[in-house]
XYZ file of C-alpha atoms in Angstrom:
745
model
C -38.575 21.152 -11.296
C -35.617 22.321 -13.566
C -34.417 24.325 -10.474
C -33.634 21.124 -8.777
C -31.084 19.933 -11.288
C -27.458 20.471 -10.882
C -25.639 22.855 -13.242
C -22.293 22.879 -14.864
C -19.787 25.714 -14.949
C -16.321 26.299 -16.837
C -12.988 26.449 -15.130
C -9.595 27.251 -16.130
C -6.758 27.137 -13.540
C -3.831 29.707 -13.451
C -1.164 29.471 -16.251
C -3.477 26.804 -18.158
C -5.076 27.113 -21.335
C -7.343 24.093 -21.291
C -11.092 24.378 -20.027
C -12.419 22.119 -17.594
C -16.149 21.368 -16.524
C -17.373 21.273 -13.025
C -20.566 19.983 -11.887
C -22.388 18.033 -9.102
C -23.113 14.429 -10.433
C -26.863 13.304 -9.966
C -25.943 9.592 -10.166
C -22.620 9.636 -8.277
C -22.313 9.584 -4.472
C -19.624 11.026 -2.287
C -17.909 7.629 -1.131
C -16.862 9.354 2.123
C -20.493 10.263 2.995
C -22.675 8.146 0.818
C -24.639 11.444 -0.223
C -25.485 11.878 -4.000
C -24.057 15.047 -5.851
C -20.312 14.154 -5.899
C -18.271 17.188 -7.153
C -16.761 16.336 -10.612
C -14.180 18.487 -12.376
C -12.752 17.161 -15.810
C -10.635 18.509 -18.598
C -12.719 19.261 -21.710
C -9.510 18.896 -23.789
C -9.871 22.126 -25.422
C -8.366 25.555 -25.060
C -11.177 27.369 -26.960
C -13.680 29.169 -24.892
C -16.489 28.958 -27.319
C -15.988 25.291 -27.753
C -15.675 24.858 -24.072
C -18.923 26.827 -23.602
C -20.858 24.671 -26.092
C -19.539 21.518 -24.137
C -20.779 23.015 -20.719
C -24.186 23.709 -22.336
C -24.311 20.129 -23.693
C -23.644 18.933 -20.030
C -26.380 21.212 -18.664
C -28.626 19.441 -21.159
C -27.691 16.001 -20.007
C -27.991 17.194 -16.322
C -31.671 18.230 -17.053
C -32.488 14.962 -18.651
C -32.922 12.199 -15.999
C -33.982 9.639 -18.759
C -30.418 9.850 -19.903
C -28.592 9.156 -16.706
C -28.768 5.334 -16.468
C -25.873 3.587 -18.000
C -28.204 1.819 -20.642
C -28.855 5.457 -22.043
C -25.211 6.014 -23.069
C -25.686 5.248 -26.638
C -28.608 7.570 -26.892
C -26.609 10.181 -25.175
C -23.945 9.711 -27.642
C -26.331 10.437 -30.551
C -27.071 13.794 -29.032
C -23.879 15.038 -27.312
C -20.202 15.324 -27.833
C -18.201 12.111 -26.643
C -16.299 14.162 -24.361
C -19.336 15.146 -22.514
C -20.757 11.646 -22.397
C -17.540 10.087 -21.332
C -17.046 12.461 -18.461
C -20.796 11.990 -17.385
C -20.719 8.137 -17.349
C -17.339 7.941 -15.974
C -17.237 5.420 -12.860
C -20.980 4.809 -13.478
C -19.955 1.409 -15.450
C -18.459 0.121 -11.897
C -15.838 -2.428 -11.034
C -12.496 -1.722 -9.750
C -9.401 -1.547 -12.081
C -7.189 -4.612 -11.917
C -3.724 -3.267 -12.227
C -1.982 -6.654 -12.012
C -4.167 -7.764 -14.941
C -3.285 -4.644 -16.721
C 0.538 -5.302 -16.499
C -0.172 -9.017 -17.373
C -1.659 -7.850 -20.566
C 1.516 -6.346 -21.631
C 4.237 -8.374 -20.003
C 3.091 -11.784 -18.645
C 4.974 -13.314 -15.782
C 6.020 -16.911 -16.233
C 4.733 -19.265 -13.553
C 6.834 -22.126 -12.116
C 4.051 -24.559 -12.899
C 4.598 -24.140 -16.628
C 8.125 -23.176 -17.135
C 11.643 -23.147 -15.339
C 11.221 -19.730 -13.838
C 10.767 -19.036 -10.279
C 9.150 -16.012 -8.529
C 11.254 -14.480 -5.665
C 9.530 -11.868 -3.454
C 12.093 -9.715 -1.392
C 10.753 -8.795 2.063
C 12.325 -6.708 4.827
C 12.388 -4.105 6.986
C 12.709 -0.338 5.624
C 16.487 0.051 4.929
C 17.650 -3.471 5.416
C 18.602 -3.644 1.734
C 16.152 -5.828 0.090
C 16.060 -3.574 -2.965
C 19.841 -3.473 -2.835
C 19.960 -7.107 -3.006
C 17.588 -7.257 -5.858
C 19.859 -4.818 -7.747
C 22.737 -7.191 -7.345
C 20.609 -10.022 -8.981
C 19.565 -7.973 -11.771
C 22.844 -6.468 -12.277
C 22.065 -2.599 -12.489
C 24.971 -0.380 -11.602
C 24.386 1.036 -8.052
C 26.187 4.670 -9.053
C 25.119 5.074 -12.658
C 21.657 3.340 -13.189
C 20.306 3.452 -9.684
C 17.329 1.234 -10.430
C 15.497 0.130 -8.489
C 15.699 3.174 -6.004
C 17.098 2.790 -2.724
C 17.239 4.825 0.628
C 17.715 4.075 4.263
C 14.261 5.628 4.677
C 10.915 4.710 3.061
C 11.555 4.496 -0.695
C 9.504 1.646 -2.553
C 5.737 2.356 -2.128
C 4.713 0.623 -5.396
C 5.197 -2.750 -6.578
C 8.278 -3.679 -8.707
C 8.405 -6.617 -10.931
C 11.473 -7.619 -12.834
C 11.470 -10.442 -15.507
C 15.045 -11.533 -16.314
C 14.539 -12.568 -19.792
C 16.405 -12.339 -23.388
C 15.196 -10.029 -25.903
C 14.516 -6.272 -25.940
C 13.912 -4.128 -22.821
C 10.445 -3.710 -21.968
C 8.272 -1.916 -19.513
C 4.639 -1.353 -18.373
C 3.947 1.094 -15.644
C 0.568 1.582 -14.047
C -0.671 4.317 -11.927
C -2.811 5.160 -9.015
C -6.448 6.145 -9.902
C -7.072 9.753 -10.128
C -9.561 9.771 -7.247
C -6.870 8.363 -4.964
C -4.386 10.899 -5.877
C -7.032 13.748 -5.471
C -7.988 12.440 -1.965
C -4.293 12.250 -0.768
C -3.994 15.917 -2.103
C -7.091 17.016 -0.166
C -5.454 15.625 2.993
C -2.108 17.601 2.146
C -4.244 20.899 1.580
C -6.041 20.334 4.763
C -2.799 19.614 6.676
C -1.475 22.849 5.118
C -4.272 24.806 6.398
C -3.884 23.555 9.824
C -0.254 24.659 9.686
C -1.301 28.235 8.551
C -3.746 28.305 11.441
C -0.843 27.364 13.787
C 1.211 30.198 12.379
C 3.931 27.750 11.374
C 6.411 28.910 8.873
C 5.750 29.253 5.096
C 8.290 26.534 4.481
C 6.531 24.209 6.775
C 3.180 24.914 5.338
C 4.597 24.266 1.692
C 6.201 21.052 2.975
C 2.591 19.888 4.400
C 1.038 20.802 1.012
C 3.562 18.740 -0.890
C 4.184 15.853 1.426
C 1.432 13.592 2.709
C 1.728 12.598 6.524
C 2.266 8.952 5.854
C 4.948 9.642 3.159
C 3.481 7.415 0.797
C 2.525 10.424 -1.494
C 5.424 12.748 -1.934
C 4.105 15.402 -4.394
C 7.422 17.303 -4.210
C 8.863 14.552 -6.304
C 6.154 15.469 -8.957
C 6.102 19.317 -8.302
C 9.418 20.054 -6.788
C 9.972 21.599 -3.228
C 8.177 24.877 -4.159
C 9.264 28.582 -4.037
C 9.373 28.684 -0.247
C 12.774 27.628 1.298
C 13.447 26.950 4.825
C 16.886 28.061 6.550
C 18.624 25.373 8.556
C 22.162 24.673 9.837
C 22.809 22.582 6.679
C 21.610 24.813 4.046
C 24.295 25.841 1.269
C 23.973 28.084 -1.988
C 24.094 25.315 -4.384
C 21.165 24.503 -6.409
C 22.401 20.855 -7.147
C 22.095 19.252 -10.651
C 18.798 20.606 -11.604
C 18.922 20.899 -15.295
C 17.593 23.960 -17.272
C 14.468 22.266 -18.504
C 13.359 21.325 -15.207
C 14.081 24.977 -13.865
C 11.972 26.486 -16.559
C 9.159 24.046 -15.763
C 9.275 24.726 -11.860
C 8.765 28.585 -12.583
C 5.212 28.032 -13.531
C 4.679 25.508 -10.987
C 5.973 27.550 -8.167
C 3.433 30.235 -9.067
C 0.726 27.823 -8.792
C 2.106 26.701 -5.458
C 2.614 30.310 -4.137
C -1.108 31.104 -5.138
C -2.176 27.793 -3.405
C -0.380 28.632 -0.309
C -1.816 32.086 -0.198
C -5.455 30.521 -0.667
C -4.675 28.112 1.993
C -3.787 30.941 4.500
C -6.939 32.755 3.607
C -9.015 29.558 4.300
C -7.123 29.229 7.695
C -7.916 32.734 8.811
C -11.389 32.710 7.849
C -12.233 29.335 9.241
C -10.169 29.633 12.193
C -11.783 33.197 13.258
C -15.251 31.922 12.764
C -14.671 28.700 14.766
C -12.951 30.552 17.536
C -16.145 32.773 17.672
C -18.436 29.827 17.569
C -16.733 27.890 20.198
C -16.038 30.775 22.463
C -12.504 30.028 23.527
C -11.463 32.331 26.331
C -9.253 30.493 28.537
C -6.047 28.438 27.548
C -7.775 25.079 28.545
C -10.470 26.069 26.164
C -7.891 26.616 23.496
C -6.644 23.275 23.939
C -9.998 21.790 23.393
C -10.634 24.030 20.479
C -7.402 22.977 18.867
C -8.834 19.511 18.309
C -12.181 20.563 17.467
C -10.697 22.998 15.001
C -8.713 20.518 13.318
C -11.894 18.202 12.592
C -14.210 20.958 11.664
C -11.415 22.498 9.347
C -11.416 19.373 7.326
C -15.189 19.063 7.444
C -15.825 22.920 6.474
C -13.083 23.266 3.797
C -13.910 20.126 1.640
C -17.076 21.784 0.496
C -15.504 25.232 0.115
C -14.981 26.254 -3.587
C -11.640 27.903 -2.675
C -10.301 24.732 -1.315
C -11.329 22.847 -4.073
C -9.771 25.316 -6.606
C -6.571 24.773 -4.738
C -6.790 20.973 -5.345
C -8.014 21.461 -8.961
C -4.952 23.825 -9.587
C -2.324 21.430 -8.103
C -3.997 18.347 -9.756
C -3.545 20.256 -13.214
C 0.169 20.681 -12.651
C 0.539 17.120 -11.596
C -1.401 15.981 -14.825
C 0.815 18.163 -16.888
C 4.010 16.497 -15.887
C 2.826 13.168 -17.995
C 3.122 15.562 -21.076
C 6.860 15.440 -20.478
C 7.404 11.739 -21.427
C 9.542 11.615 -24.740
C 9.077 7.936 -25.336
C 6.583 5.057 -24.993
C 2.911 4.990 -25.052
C 0.632 6.383 -22.660
C -2.857 4.800 -22.440
C -5.473 7.032 -20.592
C -8.767 6.505 -19.141
C -11.946 8.141 -21.099
C -11.622 11.150 -18.907
C -7.716 11.676 -19.597
C -6.178 10.089 -16.639
C -3.092 8.072 -17.210
C -3.740 4.384 -16.929
C -0.652 2.705 -18.280
C 2.814 3.497 -19.834
C 4.637 1.069 -21.975
C 7.903 1.108 -24.003
C 10.366 -1.311 -25.789
C 13.735 -0.478 -26.741
C 17.112 -2.145 -27.316
C 18.898 0.605 -25.657
C 19.786 -0.266 -22.074
C 20.827 3.332 -21.185
C 17.785 4.913 -22.683
C 15.535 2.302 -21.111
C 17.010 3.089 -17.474
C 16.889 6.771 -18.117
C 13.100 6.637 -19.110
C 12.160 4.250 -16.493
C 13.648 6.386 -13.693
C 10.928 8.892 -14.394
C 8.520 6.547 -12.616
C 10.762 4.883 -9.925
C 13.400 7.289 -9.082
C 13.976 9.170 -5.789
C 17.068 11.094 -7.261
C 16.565 14.716 -5.570
C 17.984 16.731 -8.487
C 15.039 15.224 -10.536
C 12.602 16.631 -8.231
C 9.834 18.420 -10.241
C 9.914 15.937 -13.172
C 9.406 12.390 -11.321
C 6.059 10.506 -11.391
C 7.177 8.189 -8.828
C 4.493 8.886 -6.191
C 1.711 8.427 -8.806
C 2.809 4.891 -9.725
C 1.313 1.705 -8.150
C 3.435 -0.807 -10.195
C 6.520 -1.138 -12.208
C 7.218 -4.287 -14.302
C 10.215 -4.400 -16.611
C 11.576 -7.331 -18.488
C 14.873 -7.617 -20.500
C 18.258 -9.136 -20.468
C 19.260 -8.204 -16.737
C 21.765 -10.556 -15.317
C 24.231 -10.434 -12.297
C 27.815 -9.013 -13.181
C 29.301 -11.683 -11.250
C 28.126 -14.517 -13.438
C 27.640 -15.056 -17.273
C 24.449 -17.024 -16.694
C 20.989 -15.377 -16.747
C 19.013 -16.723 -13.929
C 15.246 -17.719 -14.863
C 13.727 -15.412 -12.263
C 10.833 -12.941 -11.737
C 11.982 -10.759 -8.761
C 9.146 -8.882 -6.871
C 9.837 -6.028 -4.682
C 7.505 -3.440 -2.628
C 7.162 -1.473 0.377
C 9.450 -2.128 3.366
C 8.002 -3.532 6.502
C 8.724 -0.719 8.724
C 10.915 -0.459 11.955
C 8.692 -0.591 14.918
C 6.496 -3.362 16.659
C 3.569 -1.033 16.210
C 4.185 -0.490 12.641
C 4.819 -4.101 11.510
C 2.687 -6.238 13.814
C 0.631 -7.094 10.958
C 1.349 -8.017 7.379
C -1.029 -6.176 4.792
C -3.424 -7.772 2.859
C -1.647 -6.771 -0.244
C 1.685 -8.270 0.925
C -0.451 -11.674 1.876
C -1.467 -11.772 -1.631
C 1.997 -11.241 -2.919
C 3.461 -13.982 -0.872
C 0.660 -16.320 -1.964
C 1.695 -15.633 -5.682
C 5.627 -15.968 -4.998
C 7.593 -19.445 -5.178
C 10.437 -18.006 -3.051
C 10.230 -15.421 -0.127
C 13.669 -13.795 0.560
C 13.488 -12.283 4.127
C 16.157 -9.777 4.135
C 17.174 -8.937 7.527
C 20.174 -6.554 8.978
C 22.835 -8.790 10.401
C 23.772 -6.106 12.839
C 20.380 -6.173 14.478
C 18.735 -9.443 13.360
C 15.248 -10.713 14.354
C 13.549 -7.549 15.284
C 9.759 -6.938 14.978
C 9.613 -6.842 11.118
C 11.144 -10.294 10.211
C 9.306 -11.977 13.299
C 5.939 -10.555 11.943
C 6.887 -11.857 8.349
C 7.932 -15.286 9.797
C 4.753 -15.729 11.405
C 2.882 -14.586 8.530
C 4.798 -17.235 6.307
C 4.540 -20.111 8.780
C 0.572 -19.639 9.694
C -0.307 -19.298 6.087
C 1.306 -22.668 5.301
C 4.123 -20.891 3.249
C 7.127 -21.603 5.364
C 8.676 -23.841 2.698
C 9.161 -20.813 0.457
C 11.407 -18.755 2.965
C 14.887 -18.016 2.573
C 16.795 -15.830 5.000
C 19.230 -13.122 3.748
C 21.229 -11.516 6.231
C 22.700 -8.138 4.985
C 25.508 -5.893 6.267
C 27.401 -8.834 7.357
C 30.656 -6.921 7.005
C 29.477 -4.702 9.746
C 29.042 -7.450 12.292
C 32.387 -7.202 14.305
C 33.798 -7.728 17.866
C 36.810 -8.871 19.516
C 35.023 -12.286 20.135
C 34.197 -12.713 16.362
C 37.488 -13.463 14.714
C 36.290 -15.154 11.655
C 33.213 -15.159 9.213
C 31.984 -18.577 10.772
C 31.889 -16.732 14.202
C 30.237 -13.947 12.902
C 27.529 -16.001 11.359
C 26.861 -18.065 14.617
C 26.413 -14.742 16.389
C 23.768 -13.757 14.128
C 22.210 -17.115 14.107
C 22.120 -17.172 18.018
C 19.803 -14.096 17.838
C 17.118 -16.478 16.479
C 17.085 -18.993 19.418
C 14.833 -16.913 21.739
C 12.731 -15.566 18.703
C 11.968 -19.117 17.356
C 11.255 -20.495 20.871
C 8.776 -17.655 21.299
C 7.085 -18.409 17.864
C 6.973 -21.998 18.941
C 5.069 -20.940 22.244
C 2.711 -18.867 20.469
C 2.025 -20.734 17.081
C 2.747 -24.382 18.247
C 5.693 -26.690 17.827
C 5.270 -27.256 14.207
C 5.694 -23.673 13.590
C 8.983 -23.561 15.423
C 10.013 -26.720 13.655
C 9.332 -25.302 10.166
C 11.315 -22.273 10.818
C 14.289 -23.963 12.326
C 14.420 -26.126 9.425
C 14.514 -23.288 7.067
C 16.981 -21.266 9.053
C 19.349 -24.297 9.024
C 19.068 -25.150 5.331
C 18.276 -21.823 3.508
C 20.205 -18.853 4.527
C 23.016 -16.458 3.217
C 25.190 -13.847 4.538
C 25.786 -10.800 2.360
C 28.228 -7.951 2.559
C 28.852 -4.792 0.552
C 25.699 -5.065 -1.582
C 25.634 -1.181 -2.249
C 28.774 -1.392 -4.267
C 30.024 -3.195 -7.412
C 30.997 -6.469 -6.038
C 34.867 -6.992 -6.393
C 35.244 -10.668 -7.314
C 38.980 -10.591 -6.610
C 38.599 -9.457 -2.818
C 37.953 -11.804 -0.058
C 34.725 -10.221 0.950
C 33.590 -9.846 -2.742
C 34.308 -13.696 -3.311
C 32.435 -14.525 -0.275
C 29.338 -12.499 -1.292
C 29.213 -13.602 -4.718
C 29.395 -17.273 -3.445
C 26.459 -16.398 -1.083
C 24.674 -14.758 -3.878
C 25.082 -17.783 -6.142
C 23.921 -19.995 -3.279
C 20.689 -17.754 -3.092
C 20.086 -18.401 -6.492
C 20.367 -22.115 -6.248
C 18.179 -21.775 -3.123
C 15.390 -20.084 -5.265
C 15.527 -22.541 -7.957
C 15.416 -25.570 -5.667
C 12.001 -24.501 -4.311
C 9.769 -26.903 -6.356
C 6.409 -28.284 -5.813
C 5.965 -29.763 -2.273
C 5.838 -33.513 -1.756
C 2.150 -35.076 -1.863
C 0.994 -35.932 1.472
C 0.578 -39.530 2.394
C -2.649 -41.477 2.734
C -3.408 -40.650 6.316
C -5.689 -37.642 7.190
C -6.136 -35.659 10.275
C -9.556 -35.514 11.943
C -10.640 -32.148 13.750
C -13.197 -31.378 16.531
C -15.748 -28.391 16.017
C -15.601 -27.665 19.653
C -11.752 -27.015 19.336
C -12.596 -24.631 16.553
C -14.991 -22.765 18.687
C -12.367 -22.166 21.241
C -9.820 -21.013 18.538
C -12.358 -18.342 17.097
C -13.139 -17.155 20.693
C -9.571 -16.628 21.246
C -8.830 -14.958 17.884
C -11.771 -12.520 18.418
C -10.725 -11.509 21.744
C -7.362 -10.870 20.495
C -8.563 -8.813 17.707
C -10.663 -6.527 20.173
C -7.980 -6.446 22.596
C -5.768 -4.975 19.970
C -8.036 -2.446 18.708
C -9.926 -1.105 21.850
C -6.827 0.659 23.129
C -5.758 1.944 19.855
C -9.434 3.480 19.785
C -8.800 5.043 22.973
C -11.666 2.931 24.519
C -9.448 0.930 26.998
C -5.966 1.145 28.383
C -3.509 -1.728 27.936
C 0.130 -2.005 28.567
C 2.265 -1.730 25.602
C -0.628 -0.375 23.385
C -0.633 3.219 22.361
C -3.787 5.180 21.442
C -3.861 6.426 17.848
C -4.371 9.876 17.176
C -7.684 10.764 16.333
C -6.848 12.028 12.941
C -5.564 8.716 12.034
C -8.816 7.045 13.020
C -10.836 9.459 10.973
C -8.522 8.935 8.012
C -9.074 5.098 8.578
C -12.763 5.484 8.456
C -12.450 7.631 5.410
C -10.486 5.074 3.525
C -12.871 2.224 4.477
C -15.693 4.661 3.131
C -13.804 4.825 -0.028
C -13.353 1.230 -0.568
C -9.857 0.685 0.777
C -8.979 -1.826 3.625
C -6.406 0.095 5.429
C -4.886 3.427 6.257
C -1.003 3.653 6.632
C -0.149 1.101 9.367
C -3.715 0.471 10.204
C -5.009 -2.777 9.019
C -8.112 -4.063 10.788
C -8.820 -6.551 7.900
C -5.324 -7.975 7.930
C -5.613 -7.963 11.729
C -8.684 -10.147 11.929
C -7.282 -12.477 9.235
C -3.795 -12.594 11.209
C -5.694 -13.576 14.530
C -7.944 -16.292 12.950
C -5.042 -17.611 10.890
C -2.681 -17.853 13.730
C -5.217 -19.630 16.200
C -6.393 -21.857 13.487
C -2.758 -22.942 12.499
C -2.464 -24.081 16.193
C -5.597 -25.877 15.810
C -4.529 -27.802 12.727
C -1.467 -29.124 14.675
C -3.676 -30.777 17.138
C -6.104 -32.984 15.511
C -8.233 -35.420 17.752
C -7.140 -38.549 15.553
C -6.034 -39.696 12.107
C -7.878 -41.747 9.597
C -5.094 -44.287 8.893
C -1.783 -44.633 10.675
C -0.259 -41.649 12.394
C 2.218 -40.064 9.806
C 5.908 -38.848 10.466
C 6.447 -35.230 11.452
C 7.610 -34.390 7.950
C 4.390 -35.670 6.584
C 2.246 -34.078 9.356
C 4.087 -30.813 8.470
C 3.111 -31.215 4.888
C -0.467 -31.842 5.421
C -0.795 -29.063 7.945
C 0.768 -26.475 5.535
C -1.396 -27.742 2.640
C -4.649 -26.892 4.813
C -3.104 -23.748 6.267
C -2.208 -22.391 2.517
C -5.820 -22.925 1.229
C -7.410 -21.553 4.490
C -5.251 -18.331 4.515
C -6.788 -17.462 1.216
C -10.383 -18.101 2.385
C -9.808 -16.229 5.696
C -8.546 -13.101 3.722
C -11.899 -13.007 1.645
C -13.839 -13.659 4.849
C -12.190 -10.797 6.901
C -12.511 -8.645 4.001
C -16.158 -9.293 3.764
C -16.977 -8.938 7.260
C -15.000 -5.864 8.168
C -15.244 -3.931 5.033
C -17.912 -4.914 2.553
C -20.718 -5.764 5.126
C -19.989 -2.640 7.145
C -19.517 0.171 4.558
C -22.389 2.164 5.946
C -21.180 1.927 9.310
C -17.618 3.168 8.136
C -19.419 6.130 6.619
C -21.179 6.965 9.610
C -18.138 6.852 11.565
C -16.498 9.435 9.273
C -19.469 11.745 9.379
C -19.080 12.162 13.097
C -18.338 15.704 13.844
C -18.397 18.443 16.607
C -17.788 18.048 20.469
C -16.974 14.558 21.469
C -17.157 13.327 17.902
C -13.604 11.720 18.436
C -15.122 9.295 21.068
C -18.223 9.036 19.242
C -16.308 7.876 16.225
C -14.136 5.479 17.938
C -17.259 3.993 19.825
C -19.198 3.511 16.544
C -16.030 1.667 14.897
C -15.867 -0.629 17.865
C -19.536 -1.345 18.272
C -21.008 -1.269 14.902
C -17.918 -2.486 12.731
C -15.768 -4.631 14.885
C -18.201 -6.124 17.484
C -20.490 -7.088 14.521
C -17.866 -8.150 12.150
C -16.212 -10.550 14.783
C -18.257 -11.028 17.817
C -16.748 -13.111 20.555
C -18.340 -16.683 20.733
C -20.119 -16.785 24.151
C -22.275 -19.288 26.223
C -25.190 -17.023 25.324
C -25.725 -17.512 21.675
C -26.951 -14.655 19.359
C -27.616 -14.380 15.543
C -24.271 -12.260 15.209
C -22.175 -14.759 17.011
C -23.724 -17.620 15.436
C -23.112 -16.299 11.994
C -19.633 -15.311 12.576
C -18.741 -18.860 14.060
C -20.576 -20.385 11.272
C -18.526 -18.478 8.453
C -15.225 -19.421 10.062
C -16.309 -23.027 10.464
C -17.438 -23.164 6.809
C -14.149 -21.999 5.329
C -12.308 -24.208 7.719
C -14.178 -27.138 6.819
C -13.662 -26.428 3.081
C -10.014 -26.218 3.482
C -9.797 -29.443 5.533
C -11.860 -31.322 3.190
C -9.869 -30.050 0.261
C -6.987 -32.386 1.350
C -9.156 -35.205 2.332
C -9.337 -34.437 6.132
C -12.478 -34.113 8.482
C -14.056 -31.489 10.670
C -16.832 -33.146 12.860
């Protein structure tokens, strides 16, 4: 019987003194496969081999005693074994996801408009439009010397940034992505590097794949540097930039680890590439094209259980974790197995504070190899920040996050995370580039805001106003009208799609709540004409934010809705959801829709199997929520009658928005449950597909076993699945309607 138990072994990566233990966990399942025996590797926090061997032996004793595996036996295990062994074994058995927002609240609480004069202002906008630059102007950080928060024309902010403008010392709390998330992204990077090696791409390209995740959310080169392999290009020079001596010394050891990792990746590619070619018997060029696709998938499947692959991941993870030891100030709180959870600090020294916080939020290239930015999922700071163009300190909480993207494909749906941020904000500043206004991203944001009942929060901020020029635009007023004219067709189109009250609400906000901003990337010169104009507009922005108060209470009349109209709305929403996803899965063809690469669909199934609800720009939960929310918002505008006299349009708008706001929250929970929680096993099965035609089988499984069951289209022929879905939507709609005293009959 003992032969059936897993056993532990010791590990120590190149250049490291600390020992780690490796074993297969009998009570933890691999989230992507659902199979027991998840591989675990954790530091034993000792550099003494004899002590490490003792801890390993204790782990083996624990692995041989099933009666000690249950969570209730933890205290009994502590009486027998070293706490380090017990902590490693019981890690993640206690269940529950970490609430990072609550962790930050526990250190720096954000005041609410309901109990204070503070307003929470969320900045939304296309990547590169200037939302973070606008936030900098309001918090008063120097764009040249302080560079906080970080900006770029490309994707920069991928974590949540929260700034509390408040008297007192400078305070910060930073939260970090879980170790499992970082490791999973790193595995994908190693697989990408192995594929590049198989294709005989340059060493520099292999290193780039190893250090930069394909969706650019995890740029490990920020943490580890760009590696020892340099690529040649027309723009190279001999300068090493401003990298300091400390960073250079640190990177020498890291580069040795990366060189060794790259060598291992090449060996994996050769070994599996050769065996796969033989197995698949590729003899012709057309065969080779088929094999390339099969190889990509099989490489990922086979290498993830290969110990050499795991050792590469282990070594790079050790290098990443080592960076936390460089933090000179503050308090680093860790999980029981030693992974950083939060970092907190308080000081009166602004310069020291900005320098310290930059480690977690900067994208400054001379600091590559020392930054922790990609590992951070939230930064919250508080202190006496205020605009340089005023002596008053606004009572504001500034919220920033990832940009919306550039293309219709990438921004057609607002993520579930962003939907929650909109819900917690008092004001939403939609930052749009005045030189190219009202493109896909702001339109998607406007649709989300209005259909979720949050249009009253909307403020338009048009940036790069100084770049709007033309012979027919002789004055600022003419330039402003030119920008606003771009909204006409957009608002009309939104009205046709979401109903007249959607268009009405957005037109009202555009007319009353807009600012035009120029030169935000520089210190504003209040003596210049443009500087005066921009500071005046920024002052107006602060007034608009402060003026967003509790909405007026609805009048006595209440709408009456017909359940039959609800059925039609749900039918249309479900059809739109499936019509959007089937072409992306490659199961049908639709003009304007592009099939997603099979690797992205596989990555999506892996993310859902691990408990996430999206991958990069693929948001099936948010897609279903959006379709239901928008169709039901149209329904809300068309009651079959009123209990009482028919209200004015303003009062109708208030009632419709109150229902829509509550309904939006309920629909998010409904979509998450039906697409994610209830279909977890099917997502795992989809990810497990492999071999010839697995791409098609995976797509078909997602369409039929996940999406069709999560959102079946109501039909004249009833079925348990259709009835259950319709009943779920009817229930949450009735609850939201009745919350304001309306009726669904």
